Amino acid sequence: MTYSFPDSFLWGAATSAYQIEGSPTADGAGRSFWHRFSHTPGNTHLNQTGDIACDHYRRFKDDVALMAELGLNAYRFSIAWGRIYPEGTGRINKKGIDFYSRLVDELLKKGIKPSATLYHWDLPEALDDRGGWLNHDIANWFGDYATTMFDALGDRVEMWATLNEPWVVMDGGYLFGVLAPGHSNLFEAPIVTHNLLRSHGTAVERFRASAAGKKGKVGIVVNLEPKYPATKSAEDLDTVRRTDAYMNRQYLDPVFLGKYPDEMRDIFGEAWPDWPADDMRLIKQPIDFLGINYYTRKVERYDAEVLPLRAKAVPQLDATETQTNWEVYPEALTRILLWTKERYGKLPTYITENGAAFYDPPQPIDGKIEDPLRVDYYRHHLRAAHDAMKKGVDLRGYFAWSLLDNYEWSHGYSKRFGLIHVDYSTQQRTIKSSGRYYADVIRTKGGALSK
Ligand code: FCB
C-alpha cells in the first residue's frame, strides 16, 4: 500500500494553554477555574498544578523552533481567556494579547500556520464565581472575548475553533466532577451543554461580522468515540444508541441539524428541558470546518445500575491499551470520519487531536527517548486517516496530540503524550522517536507510512 497526502495538507501538532504555558498569573492574567481546581487538595495526581507546566509562556520561541525542526506546517494552540480578560469581562489586558500576538508572529516567521482555539477548558475564575457555564449570560461574555481575539489576531490567524470538546466540559466538569469546576449534578449538565452551544453560536455570529471572518475560517472541535455493542441483544443495541447520542451527536446534531438527539430526554429524564427555537437557530450557524479529536472506541453493554446512561464500557482483554487505558483501535478513526460525512455532509475536516500516552522514562537515556508503541500508534492512525480520505472524506489536516509532554489535567504530569519529551526538572526538550517518525511522514507527504 502506498500513502500520499496532498501538498496542501496541514501537518500539525496541538497543545492547550493551561497544559503547557505555566505562569498562569503573569503579566496581569486572571486565574482560571483550573487553577482553583488544581490548587484544591485531592483533585489531581499528587496535587499537581499547571503553575509551571512546560514553561512555554517563557520558552515559546524555542518551542516554535522545535516545531520547525519537525517540519510542521501548522500548530493548534488555545488562548487562555483569563490572560485577555482577567476579570472575565470588561477590562482587556493588553499584555495577554501581546503574548499570543508574539507567538503567532513567531509561527508565521517559520512558515507554520496558526490555528487558535478560544476555549480549551480554562474558564476565568471570575466567571466561575458568577456561575460559569451555568450562567445564561456566558454566551455574550464568550462572544465579547471571541470578538476581541478576532480583532487582535484575525489579520494573521485564519483558522479558529470556538470550543474544544464541549462534551468533556459538561461530562467531566459538571456531571462527574473529575475536571474543573468539579461539580456532579444531573440537572446542571444539560444547561452547560446548551450554554456551551449558545456560546459557540454567538462566537460564529461575531466571527461573520468581524474583519477576521472575511478571510478566515471558523469551526468547532469535538471528541468522537465510536460505540460498539458488547452483544447483539436489544438492550446492548439500545445502550449503543444512547451512548452514541450522548457522546457523538449531542453537540454535532444541534450544530448541523438544529436539534438535539431524542435520546437526550431518555438519558437525562426530567433534567432535560425543552429549549427555545431561537436558541437552536443561533446554534445551527453554518461553520467552515469540523475538528475531530479521536483517541479510542468503546464497547458498551447495558447496566441498569450505572446512571444516567445505563451503560458500562467493556474492557477488551486482547487489546493493546495506552497508559490512560484507552484501547488502541485505529479502524474506528476511519469509521468515525466516514460517519460524520454521511450524517452531516461533506465538509472540510481536520483531525485536531490524536495521540497516545505510553510510559516514557522521566529522563532521556543516552540523550534519546525511544517510544516504539507511540510510533506504531501514529503509523496506524495516520494510515486510517488516509483510508478515510481515499473513501471521500474531505480531510485537510492532522494535528498530533501533543507537541510536548504536558499537564494532563487531573492526571497531572503522570501521562506523557508528547512527540517531544519534557524533563520537568530541567525543562529540557528531547525529540522522541515518534517525533522523528512524524517528521519523516511529513517530509515524505505520507510516503513513510508504508514502512
Ligand atoms: C483531550 C483533550 C486534551 C488532552 C487529550 C489527551 O480530551 O482535549 O487536552 O487532555 O485529551
Short mmCIF file of C-alpha atoms and ligand atoms in Angstrom, two decimals:
data_model
loop_
_atom_site.label_atom_id
_atom_site.label_comp_id
_atom_site.label_asym_id
_atom_site.label_seq_id
_atom_site.Cartn_x
_atom_site.Cartn_y
_atom_site.Cartn_z
CA MET A 1 0.00 0.00 0.00
CA THR A 2 1.32 3.45 -0.84
CA TYR A 3 0.34 6.54 1.08
CA SER A 4 0.28 10.04 -0.25
CA PHE A 5 -1.31 13.20 1.12
CA PRO A 6 -1.93 16.38 -0.90
CA ASP A 7 0.58 19.26 -0.88
CA SER A 8 -1.97 21.46 0.85
CA PHE A 9 -2.39 19.01 3.77
CA LEU A 10 -1.80 20.53 7.20
CA TRP A 11 0.67 18.59 9.30
CA GLY A 12 0.38 19.90 12.80
CA ALA A 13 0.60 19.29 16.49
CA ALA A 14 -1.79 20.53 19.16
CA THR A 15 -1.48 21.86 22.70
CA SER A 16 -3.63 23.86 25.09
CA ALA A 17 -2.85 26.89 27.22
CA TYR A 18 -3.22 25.55 30.75
CA GLN A 19 -1.44 22.31 29.87
CA ILE A 20 1.80 23.89 28.65
CA GLU A 21 2.12 27.59 29.38
CA GLY A 22 2.78 27.86 33.12
CA SER A 23 2.99 31.42 34.53
CA PRO A 24 -0.80 31.43 34.95
CA THR A 25 -0.91 34.84 36.61
CA ALA A 26 1.97 36.55 34.78
CA ASP A 27 1.56 39.97 33.20
CA GLY A 28 -1.75 40.65 34.86
CA ALA A 29 -3.57 37.44 33.85
CA GLY A 30 -6.61 36.39 35.86
CA ARG A 31 -6.73 32.89 37.32
CA SER A 32 -8.84 30.18 35.71
CA PHE A 33 -11.05 27.61 37.39
CA TRP A 34 -8.41 25.03 36.52
CA HIS A 35 -6.01 26.99 38.71
CA ARG A 36 -8.51 26.84 41.55
CA PHE A 37 -9.34 23.17 40.95
CA SER A 38 -5.70 22.04 40.77
CA HIS A 39 -4.83 24.05 43.88
CA THR A 40 -7.58 22.35 45.86
CA PRO A 41 -6.06 19.26 47.51
CA GLY A 42 -7.33 15.88 46.37
CA ASN A 43 -8.34 16.84 42.84
CA THR A 44 -5.27 15.94 40.83
CA HIS A 45 -2.50 13.34 40.79
CA LEU A 46 -0.10 14.29 43.63
CA ASN A 47 -1.96 17.62 43.78
CA GLN A 48 0.00 18.72 40.72
CA THR A 49 -0.92 22.03 39.09
CA GLY A 50 -0.23 23.89 35.84
CA ASP A 51 1.78 26.59 37.63
CA ILE A 52 4.94 25.73 35.70
CA ALA A 53 3.88 23.04 33.21
CA CYS A 54 6.24 23.26 30.20
CA ASP A 55 7.09 26.88 30.92
CA HIS A 56 6.01 27.55 27.36
CA TYR A 57 4.89 31.07 28.23
CA ARG A 58 8.56 31.97 28.56
CA ARG A 59 10.04 29.43 26.14
CA PHE A 60 7.64 29.72 23.24
CA LYS A 61 10.33 30.77 20.77
CA ASP A 62 12.36 27.63 21.48
CA ASP A 63 9.21 25.55 21.12
CA VAL A 64 8.37 27.10 17.77
CA ALA A 65 11.93 26.30 16.67
CA LEU A 66 11.29 22.65 17.61
CA MET A 67 8.08 22.67 15.56
CA ALA A 68 10.11 23.88 12.61
CA GLU A 69 12.66 21.13 13.23
CA LEU A 70 9.85 18.56 12.99
CA GLY A 71 8.72 20.16 9.74
CA LEU A 72 5.24 21.08 10.99
CA ASN A 73 3.32 23.46 8.76
CA ALA A 74 0.53 24.05 11.29
CA TYR A 75 0.17 24.43 15.04
CA ARG A 76 -3.02 24.31 17.09
CA PHE A 77 -2.91 26.19 20.39
CA SER A 78 -5.52 27.63 22.71
CA ILE A 79 -5.89 31.08 24.20
CA ALA A 80 -6.30 31.48 27.95
CA TRP A 81 -9.42 33.64 28.32
CA GLY A 82 -8.17 34.95 31.69
CA ARG A 83 -4.99 36.38 30.16
CA ILE A 84 -7.20 38.55 27.94
CA TYR A 85 -9.99 39.31 30.43
CA PRO A 86 -8.54 38.99 33.95
CA GLU A 87 -11.97 39.70 35.45
CA GLY A 88 -13.71 37.56 32.83
CA THR A 89 -15.49 40.53 31.24
CA GLY A 90 -14.90 44.27 30.89
CA ARG A 91 -11.25 45.32 31.08
CA ILE A 92 -8.92 43.91 28.42
CA ASN A 93 -5.35 43.03 29.43
CA LYS A 94 -3.18 44.09 26.53
CA LYS A 95 -0.18 42.12 27.78
CA GLY A 96 -2.17 38.91 27.43
CA ILE A 97 -2.99 39.71 23.83
CA ASP A 98 0.67 40.56 23.21
CA PHE A 99 1.77 37.08 24.24
CA TYR A 100 -0.42 35.38 21.63
CA SER A 101 0.44 38.01 19.07
CA ARG A 102 4.16 37.31 19.51
CA LEU A 103 3.50 33.56 19.33
CA VAL A 104 1.59 33.99 16.08
CA ASP A 105 4.34 36.16 14.57
CA GLU A 106 6.96 33.61 15.53
CA LEU A 107 4.93 30.81 13.90
CA LEU A 108 4.42 32.76 10.71
CA LYS A 109 8.12 33.60 10.56
CA LYS A 110 8.78 29.84 10.39
CA GLY A 111 6.03 29.14 7.87
CA ILE A 112 3.75 27.46 10.41
CA LYS A 113 0.03 28.16 10.10
CA PRO A 114 -1.51 29.13 13.45
CA SER A 115 -4.81 27.54 14.42
CA ALA A 116 -6.36 29.12 17.53
CA THR A 117 -8.90 27.56 19.86
CA LEU A 118 -10.78 30.05 22.01
CA TYR A 119 -11.79 27.72 24.81
CA HIS A 120 -9.81 24.71 25.93
CA TRP A 121 -11.27 24.28 29.42
CA ASP A 122 -9.69 27.17 31.38
CA LEU A 123 -12.63 29.38 32.27
CA PRO A 124 -11.70 32.58 34.16
CA GLU A 125 -12.26 32.04 37.87
CA ALA A 126 -14.11 35.36 37.96
CA LEU A 127 -16.71 33.90 35.59
CA ASP A 128 -16.96 30.66 37.54
CA ASP A 129 -17.79 32.87 40.53
CA ARG A 130 -20.76 34.11 38.51
CA GLY A 131 -21.95 30.60 37.67
CA GLY A 132 -19.61 29.91 34.78
CA TRP A 133 -21.17 27.70 32.11
CA LEU A 134 -24.41 27.64 34.12
CA ASN A 135 -24.96 31.35 33.63
CA HIS A 136 -27.10 32.24 30.63
CA ASP A 137 -25.01 35.41 30.09
CA ILE A 138 -21.93 33.37 29.26
CA ALA A 139 -22.83 33.35 25.56
CA ASN A 140 -22.32 37.10 25.48
CA TRP A 141 -19.21 37.01 27.65
CA PHE A 142 -17.74 34.46 25.28
CA GLY A 143 -18.89 36.43 22.25
CA ASP A 144 -17.11 39.55 23.51
CA TYR A 145 -13.93 37.66 24.25
CA ALA A 146 -14.08 35.99 20.83
CA THR A 147 -14.57 39.36 19.11
CA THR A 148 -11.56 40.78 20.93
CA MET A 149 -9.39 37.91 19.70
CA PHE A 150 -10.75 38.02 16.13
CA ASP A 151 -9.88 41.72 16.04
CA ALA A 152 -6.45 41.24 17.63
CA LEU A 153 -5.21 38.24 15.63
CA GLY A 154 -7.60 37.86 12.71
CA ASP A 155 -5.20 39.61 10.33
CA ARG A 156 -2.78 36.70 10.84
CA VAL A 157 -4.78 33.72 12.17
CA GLU A 158 -7.06 32.16 9.57
CA MET A 159 -8.23 29.07 11.41
CA TRP A 160 -10.39 29.46 14.51
CA ALA A 161 -12.09 26.90 16.71
CA THR A 162 -14.67 28.11 19.19
CA LEU A 163 -14.69 25.27 21.74
CA ASN A 164 -12.53 22.25 22.41
CA GLU A 165 -14.54 19.16 23.31
CA PRO A 166 -17.69 20.65 24.83
CA TRP A 167 -18.71 17.10 25.80
CA VAL A 168 -15.77 16.86 28.22
CA VAL A 169 -16.54 20.26 29.72
CA MET A 170 -20.04 19.03 30.55
CA ASP A 171 -19.32 15.38 31.41
CA GLY A 172 -16.05 15.78 33.32
CA GLY A 173 -16.71 19.22 34.77
CA TYR A 174 -20.40 19.22 35.71
CA LEU A 175 -21.74 15.66 35.66
CA PHE A 176 -18.94 13.52 37.10
CA GLY A 177 -16.80 16.18 38.77
CA VAL A 178 -13.41 14.86 37.73
CA LEU A 179 -12.38 18.06 35.96
CA ALA A 180 -12.85 21.72 36.87
CA PRO A 181 -15.09 23.01 38.31
CA GLY A 182 -15.69 19.57 39.90
CA HIS A 183 -19.49 19.56 40.05
CA SER A 184 -21.58 16.38 39.97
CA ASN A 185 -25.08 17.42 39.14
CA LEU A 186 -27.51 15.81 36.73
CA PHE A 187 -29.55 18.99 36.44
CA GLU A 188 -26.56 21.18 35.66
CA ALA A 189 -25.20 19.08 32.80
CA PRO A 190 -27.96 19.87 30.22
CA ILE A 191 -27.74 23.59 30.99
CA VAL A 192 -23.98 23.51 30.49
CA THR A 193 -24.38 21.72 27.16
CA HIS A 194 -26.85 24.27 25.97
CA ASN A 195 -24.83 27.28 27.13
CA LEU A 196 -21.70 25.89 25.51
CA LEU A 197 -23.56 25.59 22.23
CA ARG A 198 -25.15 29.03 22.56
CA SER A 199 -21.67 30.41 23.18
CA HIS A 200 -20.35 28.61 20.11
CA GLY A 201 -23.20 30.02 18.01
CA THR A 202 -22.63 33.53 19.32
CA ALA A 203 -18.91 33.36 18.51
CA VAL A 204 -19.65 32.15 14.97
CA GLU A 205 -22.09 35.02 14.51
CA ARG A 206 -19.47 37.50 15.78
CA PHE A 207 -16.85 35.96 13.50
CA ARG A 208 -19.00 36.53 10.42
CA ALA A 209 -19.43 40.18 11.45
CA SER A 210 -15.70 40.73 12.04
CA ALA A 211 -12.92 41.55 9.60
CA ALA A 212 -11.33 38.19 10.52
CA GLY A 213 -14.42 36.47 9.15
CA LYS A 214 -13.78 37.85 5.66
CA LYS A 215 -10.76 35.67 5.05
CA GLY A 216 -10.66 33.21 7.94
CA LYS A 217 -12.49 30.01 8.78
CA VAL A 218 -14.35 29.07 11.93
CA GLY A 219 -15.30 25.67 13.27
CA ILE A 220 -15.76 23.59 16.40
CA VAL A 221 -13.67 20.76 17.84
CA VAL A 222 -15.44 17.69 19.23
CA ASN A 223 -14.14 14.41 20.59
CA LEU A 224 -15.77 11.41 19.00
CA GLU A 225 -15.66 7.83 20.14
CA PRO A 226 -17.43 5.18 18.09
CA LYS A 227 -19.58 2.89 20.21
CA TYR A 228 -19.84 -0.84 19.57
CA PRO A 229 -22.35 -3.20 21.21
CA ALA A 230 -20.93 -5.90 23.50
CA THR A 231 -23.57 -8.35 22.21
CA LYS A 232 -26.41 -8.23 19.71
CA SER A 233 -29.05 -8.13 22.45
CA ALA A 234 -31.72 -5.46 22.09
CA GLU A 235 -30.59 -3.95 25.39
CA ASP A 236 -26.99 -3.59 24.25
CA LEU A 237 -28.03 -2.16 20.90
CA ASP A 238 -30.15 0.36 22.73
CA THR A 239 -27.25 1.18 25.01
CA VAL A 240 -25.10 1.94 21.99
CA ARG A 241 -27.78 4.25 20.67
CA ARG A 242 -27.81 6.17 23.97
CA THR A 243 -24.04 6.36 24.44
CA ASP A 244 -23.57 7.37 20.82
CA ALA A 245 -26.15 10.15 21.16
CA TYR A 246 -24.57 11.31 24.40
CA MET A 247 -21.03 11.49 23.13
CA ASN A 248 -21.10 11.75 19.34
CA ARG A 249 -24.36 13.50 18.48
CA GLN A 250 -25.12 15.73 21.49
CA TYR A 251 -23.11 18.62 20.03
CA LEU A 252 -22.97 17.89 16.32
CA ASP A 253 -26.72 17.33 15.79
CA PRO A 254 -27.59 20.81 17.13
CA VAL A 255 -24.76 22.46 15.15
CA PHE A 256 -25.56 20.77 11.85
CA LEU A 257 -29.19 19.68 12.16
CA GLY A 258 -30.55 22.27 14.60
CA LYS A 259 -31.91 19.76 17.11
CA TYR A 260 -30.73 17.59 19.97
CA PRO A 261 -30.91 13.81 19.62
CA ASP A 262 -34.17 12.37 21.01
CA GLU A 263 -32.10 10.14 23.27
CA MET A 264 -31.13 13.15 25.44
CA ARG A 265 -34.50 13.06 27.15
CA ASP A 266 -34.18 9.31 27.62
CA ILE A 267 -30.78 9.83 29.30
CA PHE A 268 -31.48 12.89 31.43
CA GLY A 269 -35.19 12.40 32.12
CA GLU A 270 -36.80 15.42 33.75
CA ALA A 271 -33.40 17.16 33.91
CA TRP A 272 -33.52 17.69 30.15
CA PRO A 273 -35.62 20.80 29.35
CA ASP A 274 -37.25 21.95 26.12
CA TRP A 275 -35.05 24.59 24.52
CA PRO A 276 -36.27 27.73 22.74
CA ALA A 277 -36.35 27.53 18.93
CA ASP A 278 -34.40 30.80 18.68
CA ASP A 279 -31.52 29.21 20.56
CA MET A 280 -31.47 26.32 18.14
CA ARG A 281 -31.28 28.76 15.22
CA LEU A 282 -28.34 30.52 16.88
CA ILE A 283 -26.56 27.19 17.39
CA LYS A 284 -27.15 25.99 13.84
CA GLN A 285 -24.96 28.57 12.11
CA PRO A 286 -23.07 27.28 9.12
CA ILE A 287 -19.46 26.56 10.06
CA ASP A 288 -16.44 26.25 7.77
CA PHE A 289 -14.79 23.14 9.13
CA LEU A 290 -15.16 20.34 11.62
CA GLY A 291 -12.36 19.41 14.02
CA ILE A 292 -12.38 15.85 15.32
CA ASN A 293 -10.35 14.61 18.26
CA TYR A 294 -10.04 10.85 18.19
CA TYR A 295 -8.32 8.60 20.71
CA THR A 296 -10.24 5.35 21.09
CA ARG A 297 -13.52 3.47 20.71
CA LYS A 298 -15.75 1.88 23.35
CA VAL A 299 -17.59 -1.43 23.53
CA GLU A 300 -20.71 -0.87 25.61
CA ARG A 301 -23.15 -3.10 27.42
CA TYR A 302 -26.38 -2.42 29.26
CA ASP A 303 -26.07 -1.90 33.01
CA ALA A 304 -29.14 -0.59 34.83
CA GLU A 305 -27.05 0.49 37.83
CA VAL A 306 -24.78 2.92 36.02
CA LEU A 307 -26.61 6.21 35.76
CA PRO A 308 -27.56 8.25 33.89
CA LEU A 309 -26.53 6.27 30.81
CA ARG A 310 -27.29 2.73 31.98
CA ALA A 311 -24.14 1.69 30.17
CA LYS A 312 -20.86 0.13 31.07
CA ALA A 313 -17.78 0.04 28.87
CA VAL A 314 -16.41 -3.48 28.49
CA PRO A 315 -12.60 -3.76 28.51
CA GLN A 316 -11.24 -5.69 25.53
CA LEU A 317 -8.92 -8.25 27.01
CA ASP A 318 -6.82 -8.92 23.92
CA ALA A 319 -6.40 -5.25 23.05
CA THR A 320 -3.36 -3.01 23.38
CA GLU A 321 -4.20 -0.22 25.77
CA THR A 322 -2.46 3.09 26.28
CA GLN A 323 -1.43 4.32 29.71
CA THR A 324 -4.80 6.04 30.06
CA ASN A 325 -6.45 2.63 29.46
CA TRP A 326 -7.70 3.61 26.06
CA GLU A 327 -7.86 0.74 23.60
CA VAL A 328 -5.71 1.26 20.51
CA TYR A 329 -8.24 0.88 17.70
CA PRO A 330 -7.29 2.76 14.52
CA GLU A 331 -10.12 1.35 12.34
CA ALA A 332 -12.62 3.36 14.34
CA LEU A 333 -10.94 6.58 13.22
CA THR A 334 -11.78 5.71 9.61
CA ARG A 335 -15.27 4.72 10.67
CA ILE A 336 -15.99 7.94 12.59
CA LEU A 337 -14.67 10.14 9.78
CA LEU A 338 -16.94 8.38 7.29
CA TRP A 339 -19.85 8.61 9.71
CA THR A 340 -19.55 12.40 10.03
CA LYS A 341 -19.54 12.73 6.25
CA GLU A 342 -22.62 10.53 5.90
CA ARG A 343 -24.58 12.12 8.71
CA TYR A 344 -23.67 15.79 8.36
CA GLY A 345 -22.48 16.07 4.77
CA LYS A 346 -19.09 16.54 3.21
CA LEU A 347 -17.24 19.43 4.76
CA PRO A 348 -13.61 20.38 5.36
CA THR A 349 -12.47 18.17 8.21
CA TYR A 350 -9.37 18.15 10.37
CA ILE A 351 -8.21 15.61 12.88
CA THR A 352 -7.48 18.20 15.54
CA GLU A 353 -6.11 15.73 18.12
CA ASN A 354 -4.89 12.15 18.01
CA GLY A 355 -2.18 10.55 20.06
CA ALA A 356 -1.34 8.31 22.97
CA ALA A 357 0.17 8.24 26.44
CA PHE A 358 2.65 5.44 26.85
CA TYR A 359 5.21 5.09 29.56
CA ASP A 360 8.38 7.05 28.74
CA PRO A 361 11.29 7.43 31.10
CA PRO A 362 11.41 10.68 33.11
CA GLN A 363 14.84 11.50 31.68
CA PRO A 364 16.32 10.67 28.29
CA ILE A 365 18.60 7.63 28.10
CA ASP A 366 21.83 8.34 26.21
CA GLY A 367 20.21 11.53 25.02
CA LYS A 368 17.31 9.62 23.45
CA ILE A 369 13.70 8.70 24.08
CA GLU A 370 12.66 5.58 22.22
CA ASP A 371 8.88 5.19 22.13
CA PRO A 372 8.06 2.40 19.68
CA LEU A 373 4.47 1.99 20.86
CA ARG A 374 3.73 5.62 20.09
CA VAL A 375 5.44 5.33 16.69
CA ASP A 376 3.13 2.43 15.96
CA TYR A 377 0.10 4.33 17.18
CA TYR A 378 0.83 7.22 14.81
CA ARG A 379 1.61 4.89 11.90
CA HIS A 380 -1.70 3.07 12.18
CA HIS A 381 -3.85 6.12 12.87
CA LEU A 382 -2.35 8.09 10.02
CA ARG A 383 -2.99 5.13 7.73
CA ALA A 384 -6.58 5.04 8.98
CA ALA A 385 -6.92 8.77 8.27
CA HIS A 386 -5.54 8.22 4.77
CA ASP A 387 -8.06 5.46 4.23
CA ALA A 388 -10.94 7.79 5.13
CA MET A 389 -9.56 10.44 2.78
CA LYS A 390 -9.43 7.90 -0.04
CA LYS A 391 -13.04 6.97 0.72
CA GLY A 392 -14.15 10.54 0.16
CA VAL A 393 -13.76 12.38 3.47
CA ASP A 394 -12.60 15.94 2.84
CA LEU A 395 -9.69 15.62 5.24
CA ARG A 396 -7.49 18.71 5.19
CA GLY A 397 -5.09 18.18 8.06
CA TYR A 398 -3.90 16.21 11.06
CA PHE A 399 -2.74 17.51 14.44
CA ALA A 400 -0.87 15.15 16.71
CA TRP A 401 -1.65 15.37 20.42
CA SER A 402 0.66 16.59 21.63
CA LEU A 403 3.67 18.64 20.67
CA LEU A 404 5.14 18.31 24.16
CA ASP A 405 4.62 16.11 27.18
CA ASN A 406 2.39 18.26 29.35
CA TYR A 407 -0.04 18.65 32.22
CA GLU A 408 -2.69 16.01 31.62
CA TRP A 409 -5.41 17.62 33.75
CA SER A 410 -6.30 15.53 36.81
CA HIS A 411 -3.55 13.03 35.89
CA GLY A 412 -1.02 15.78 36.46
CA TYR A 413 2.33 15.02 34.82
CA SER A 414 1.92 11.25 35.02
CA LYS A 415 0.77 10.72 31.42
CA ARG A 416 3.13 11.68 28.62
CA PHE A 417 1.54 12.36 25.22
CA GLY A 418 4.33 14.36 23.56
CA LEU A 419 6.21 13.97 20.31
CA ILE A 420 8.79 15.84 22.34
CA HIS A 421 9.83 14.69 25.79
CA VAL A 422 9.98 17.24 28.59
CA ASP A 423 12.26 16.70 31.57
CA TYR A 424 10.21 18.57 34.15
CA SER A 425 13.18 19.05 36.46
CA THR A 426 15.20 20.98 33.87
CA GLN A 427 12.62 21.82 31.18
CA GLN A 428 14.94 20.19 28.69
CA ARG A 429 13.20 19.06 25.50
CA THR A 430 14.17 15.90 23.56
CA ILE A 431 12.50 14.87 20.32
CA LYS A 432 11.26 11.29 20.77
CA SER A 433 11.47 8.57 18.11
CA SER A 434 7.78 9.26 17.45
CA GLY A 435 8.65 12.91 16.74
CA ARG A 436 11.34 11.79 14.28
CA TYR A 437 8.94 9.35 12.68
CA TYR A 438 6.25 12.02 12.31
CA ALA A 439 8.86 14.34 10.77
CA ASP A 440 9.64 11.61 8.21
CA VAL A 441 5.97 11.17 7.42
CA ILE A 442 5.64 14.92 6.90
CA ARG A 443 8.76 15.15 4.74
CA THR A 444 7.56 12.29 2.51
CA LYS A 445 3.92 13.56 2.46
CA GLY A 446 2.81 10.26 3.94
CA GLY A 447 5.21 8.02 1.98
CA ALA A 448 6.94 6.86 5.17
CA LEU A 449 3.69 5.34 6.40
CA SER A 450 4.19 2.31 4.20
CA LYS A 451 7.20 1.31 6.31
C1 FCB B 1 -8.30 15.53 25.04
C2 FCB B 1 -8.04 16.96 25.45
C3 FCB B 1 -6.59 17.29 25.60
C4 FCB B 1 -5.82 16.16 26.23
C5 FCB B 1 -6.09 14.88 25.49
C6 FCB B 1 -5.30 13.70 25.98
O1 FCB B 1 -9.56 15.14 25.51
O2 FCB B 1 -8.60 17.85 24.51
O3 FCB B 1 -6.48 18.48 26.34
O4 FCB B 1 -6.16 16.06 27.55
O5 FCB B 1 -7.44 14.57 25.56
#
